XYZ file of C-alpha atoms in Angstrom:
321
model
C -194.341 -60.993 34.336
C -191.357 -63.134 33.222
C -190.578 -65.982 35.329
C -187.474 -67.402 36.032
C -187.813 -69.971 33.799
C -188.508 -67.875 30.748
C -185.482 -66.102 31.691
C -183.322 -68.877 31.599
C -184.081 -69.394 27.990
C -184.667 -65.600 26.699
C -182.121 -64.144 23.821
C -180.873 -62.034 26.323
C -178.474 -63.937 27.165
C -177.834 -64.551 24.118
C -177.845 -61.083 21.747
C -176.096 -59.183 25.007
C -172.732 -61.601 24.178
C -172.772 -63.268 27.497
C -169.803 -63.368 29.755
C -169.295 -66.857 31.602
C -166.271 -67.181 34.453
C -165.652 -70.209 36.062
C -162.999 -69.041 38.017
C -161.884 -66.554 41.079
C -159.234 -65.214 37.989
C -161.253 -65.585 35.242
C -163.653 -62.741 37.438
C -160.998 -60.422 38.240
C -159.486 -60.179 34.769
C -163.520 -59.654 33.314
C -164.341 -57.137 36.562
C -163.829 -53.948 34.520
C -166.628 -54.791 32.291
C -169.014 -54.188 35.187
C -167.843 -52.545 38.439
C -165.355 -50.140 39.523
C -163.115 -51.845 41.748
C -163.243 -55.499 42.457
C -161.984 -56.323 45.673
C -162.449 -59.943 46.238
C -164.614 -62.884 44.243
C -164.887 -66.646 45.176
C -166.884 -69.545 44.372
C -168.737 -70.730 47.174
C -169.838 -74.087 45.146
C -167.025 -76.673 46.089
C -168.579 -79.056 43.098
C -169.327 -76.815 40.361
C -168.687 -73.192 39.689
C -169.929 -71.073 36.918
C -171.072 -67.651 36.483
C -172.735 -66.094 33.658
C -173.527 -62.864 33.349
C -175.262 -60.982 29.976
C -176.778 -57.274 28.686
C -176.161 -53.796 27.408
C -173.600 -51.440 28.976
C -172.645 -47.703 27.921
C -170.010 -45.672 29.629
C -171.889 -46.485 33.619
C -174.789 -47.664 33.016
C -175.254 -51.296 32.717
C -178.071 -53.874 33.129
C -176.977 -57.277 33.422
C -179.074 -60.824 34.276
C -176.526 -62.728 36.341
C -177.060 -66.729 36.927
C -174.532 -68.250 39.719
C -173.669 -71.301 41.124
C -172.763 -69.227 44.365
C -170.669 -66.618 44.889
C -169.713 -64.185 47.303
C -168.341 -60.622 45.538
C -166.695 -57.765 47.486
C -166.638 -54.595 45.468
C -165.959 -50.727 45.622
C -168.492 -49.138 43.371
C -167.501 -45.247 44.131
C -169.812 -43.983 41.237
C -172.796 -45.942 40.801
C -176.246 -46.655 42.003
C -176.984 -50.364 41.932
C -180.426 -51.923 42.010
C -180.414 -55.734 42.464
C -182.952 -58.382 42.369
C -183.461 -62.199 42.024
C -185.613 -64.345 39.730
C -184.772 -67.246 41.588
C -182.397 -68.208 44.648
C -181.220 -65.540 47.069
C -179.185 -62.278 47.382
C -177.672 -60.973 50.457
C -175.721 -57.555 50.760
C -173.474 -55.934 53.145
C -172.580 -52.783 53.956
C -171.214 -50.279 56.650
C -172.104 -52.611 59.250
C -175.770 -53.634 57.690
C -177.081 -56.335 56.043
C -180.314 -57.491 53.864
C -180.931 -60.513 51.859
C -183.534 -60.630 49.492
C -185.821 -63.138 48.115
C -188.050 -62.969 44.691
C -190.460 -60.171 44.708
C -187.719 -58.406 46.295
C -185.584 -55.493 45.217
C -182.031 -54.045 47.130
C -181.157 -50.622 46.439
C -177.500 -49.610 47.563
C -175.420 -46.621 47.168
C -171.657 -46.036 46.226
C -168.983 -47.476 48.036
C -167.891 -50.690 49.251
C -169.939 -53.645 49.375
C -170.100 -57.491 49.807
C -172.366 -59.608 48.001
C -173.135 -63.246 48.108
C -175.318 -64.816 45.804
C -176.757 -68.286 46.779
C -176.715 -71.800 44.627
C -178.869 -71.824 41.595
C -179.245 -67.802 41.856
C -181.091 -65.903 39.130
C -181.285 -62.107 39.106
C -180.970 -58.672 37.245
C -178.438 -56.023 38.596
C -179.146 -52.485 37.089
C -176.563 -49.645 37.531
C -176.840 -45.980 37.158
C -173.888 -43.609 37.337
C -174.382 -41.079 39.722
C -173.314 -38.181 37.036
C -176.265 -38.870 35.204
C -179.256 -38.368 37.779
C -179.428 -34.580 37.049
C -180.466 -36.017 33.189
C -182.620 -39.161 35.056
C -183.884 -36.613 37.022
C -185.176 -34.414 34.315
C -186.227 -37.199 32.201
C -188.408 -38.375 34.892
C -190.011 -35.181 34.978
C -189.343 -35.087 38.846
C -188.979 -31.667 40.720
C -186.142 -32.111 43.569
C -182.755 -31.858 43.814
C -180.760 -34.754 41.899
C -179.472 -37.129 44.103
C -177.930 -40.869 44.409
C -178.896 -42.442 47.646
C -175.812 -43.588 49.589
C -177.462 -46.181 51.716
C -178.702 -49.987 51.826
C -182.327 -50.121 50.769
C -184.738 -53.330 51.174
C -187.870 -52.804 49.447
C -189.863 -56.041 50.559
C -192.688 -57.077 48.167
C -193.687 -56.614 44.985
C -194.387 -52.849 44.856
C -193.991 -50.370 41.883
C -190.290 -50.001 41.486
C -190.124 -53.924 41.434
C -192.666 -54.187 38.840
C -191.463 -51.063 37.244
C -187.572 -52.749 37.079
C -188.811 -55.790 35.620
C -190.964 -54.564 33.174
C -187.848 -52.629 31.900
C -185.918 -56.359 31.445
C -188.994 -57.846 29.675
C -188.596 -55.011 27.311
C -185.037 -55.566 26.465
C -186.173 -59.156 26.413
C -188.513 -58.208 23.740
C -186.710 -56.025 21.660
C -182.486 -56.353 22.416
C -181.842 -52.599 22.090
C -178.298 -51.605 21.731
C -178.250 -49.000 24.312
C -175.548 -47.260 22.961
C -176.637 -43.929 23.917
C -177.086 -41.797 27.072
C -181.081 -40.827 25.471
C -181.576 -44.856 25.227
C -180.646 -45.233 29.029
C -182.552 -42.491 29.985
C -185.842 -42.793 28.318
C -185.670 -46.773 29.360
C -185.052 -46.387 33.138
C -186.820 -43.406 33.716
C -189.829 -44.778 34.823
C -188.181 -46.484 37.314
C -186.942 -43.491 38.807
C -189.948 -42.245 38.955
C -191.321 -45.263 40.992
C -188.392 -45.409 43.184
C -188.474 -41.258 43.943
C -191.656 -41.938 44.651
C -191.911 -44.908 47.051
C -188.479 -43.407 48.881
C -188.898 -39.629 48.865
C -192.403 -38.912 49.171
C -194.164 -37.892 52.192
C -195.324 -41.173 54.291
C -198.948 -40.453 53.551
C -198.723 -39.552 49.516
C -201.751 -38.052 47.404
C -204.143 -39.842 46.123
C -203.116 -37.196 42.977
C -199.577 -38.604 43.171
C -200.188 -41.999 43.586
C -202.634 -42.261 40.623
C -200.694 -40.877 38.219
C -197.818 -43.308 38.952
C -200.725 -46.000 38.390
C -201.302 -44.694 34.819
C -197.270 -44.290 34.521
C -196.940 -48.148 35.562
C -199.560 -48.915 33.591
C -198.525 -47.306 30.067
C -194.931 -48.692 30.491
C -196.743 -52.239 30.994
C -198.554 -52.285 27.771
C -195.219 -50.405 25.793
C -193.598 -53.679 27.045
C -196.475 -56.431 26.748
C -198.938 -54.336 23.712
C -198.488 -58.087 21.434
C -199.709 -60.235 24.458
C -203.212 -60.815 25.462
C -204.059 -58.267 28.474
C -206.667 -57.531 30.410
C -207.241 -54.959 32.736
C -206.614 -57.386 36.069
C -203.344 -58.090 34.194
C -202.391 -54.113 33.961
C -203.842 -53.548 37.740
C -202.065 -56.601 39.401
C -198.148 -55.513 37.537
C -198.991 -51.899 39.227
C -200.100 -53.804 42.622
C -203.399 -51.764 42.441
C -206.999 -53.031 41.906
C -208.907 -52.948 38.905
C -211.287 -50.120 39.636
C -208.723 -47.928 40.782
C -206.608 -48.376 37.413
C -209.997 -47.954 35.527
C -210.551 -44.461 37.510
C -206.983 -42.956 37.167
C -206.989 -43.819 33.373
C -210.483 -41.625 32.909
C -209.202 -39.244 35.488
C -205.723 -38.465 33.692
C -206.096 -39.670 30.250
C -209.410 -39.445 29.880
C -209.851 -42.534 28.798
C -210.130 -46.815 29.637
C -206.758 -48.542 30.685
C -208.352 -50.855 27.370
C -208.764 -47.974 25.290
C -205.187 -47.171 26.264
C -203.849 -50.127 24.691
C -205.441 -50.219 21.951
C -204.360 -46.721 20.550
C -200.550 -48.218 21.369
C -201.589 -51.448 19.018
C -202.602 -49.165 16.904
C -199.264 -46.763 16.644
C -197.471 -49.857 16.612
C -199.188 -51.447 13.641
C -198.687 -48.014 12.046
C -194.835 -47.833 12.829
C -194.402 -51.170 11.227
C -196.252 -50.204 8.139
C -194.816 -47.726 7.395
C -191.300 -48.426 7.605
C -189.674 -49.028 4.565
C -187.501 -52.000 5.482
C -191.120 -53.553 6.862
C -191.527 -57.399 6.195
C -194.119 -59.821 7.046
C -198.126 -59.124 5.932
C -200.327 -57.028 7.053
C -201.931 -59.871 9.015
C -198.946 -60.803 10.925
C -197.753 -57.268 11.625
C -201.837 -56.813 13.251
C -201.107 -60.215 14.917
C -197.763 -59.378 16.391
C -199.174 -56.072 17.792
C -201.669 -57.426 19.462
C -204.527 -57.963 17.864
C -206.571 -60.993 17.094
C -209.950 -60.037 15.181
C -208.418 -58.624 12.069
C -211.804 -57.345 10.426
C -211.716 -54.831 13.691
C -208.083 -53.979 13.074
C -208.922 -52.878 9.929
C -211.914 -50.824 11.086
C -210.391 -48.965 13.882
C -206.759 -48.158 11.940
C -208.599 -46.498 9.265
C -210.739 -44.623 11.975
C -207.759 -43.218 13.732
C -205.287 -42.694 10.352
C -208.126 -42.224 7.652
C -206.762 -44.631 5.911
C -206.401 -48.526 5.332
C -203.620 -50.524 6.696
C -202.849 -51.319 3.277
C -202.841 -47.911 2.247
C -200.347 -46.939 4.487
C -198.069 -49.809 3.403
C -198.583 -48.592 -0.438
C -197.124 -44.791 0.463
C -194.224 -46.107 2.115
C -193.011 -48.735 -0.511
């Protein structure tokens, strides 16, 4: 899980062309980059004023890492669903006479309409925006058999649950890949696991079946693997990320995938290695590629690769050069 100190120095703020404002006037001039209507903005610190945001945007879709010395902003986002969560500091959102406040490990979901948001000094957090018009496509991508609609209220999801875990994972994926995100398909692929987790959390019956909960844990674990396959991972790491016990995660994988979580991770790493070896533009040695894909025992990597694909890593590389 990325920490606030890690996010402060990551490439996301650099690769996605950060936007920085130091006055309210600059905020108004740049507001069209993120919001439908900016109705008010003011910094709340008298000594230093700065807000920096960075992340991909495409039409109504947006993900932004936001850092601020503290500010108040009034918005009229009439066509978007927003998710906000801090890594450091606190965020407060007021809408329709209701106010909620989130700290790290909390998440705020707010529907379309007018709202006031306040960020504490030294705030670091993430804003995700989903256009209402994309809800049918997002429902379909998430394989949800329910009417496609965007919530219009203000909700606080407290504690590190599956929705927040999934949201943080997709930020980590962008941190690692810096994908351009210039097609709706890219956004649907990235955000569909988040939408699955949100719908399960907010719209499922009060006592969801073990079947639906176990399947969600499998999907969350697989998303976590895809975002972190290059890192050393244990079953405990995956279980913690999914807010479930290791034994429950093992059983869920056995039931729905027929393999263990560790085997699923090994298969993913092999697929990633094969993809890189088969790319004509691939650079680096086979050893470097294996290490980058999370393999630490190179002899075992070669054996498992040949068992999975019927050829050695060097044969794959030669065929695609």
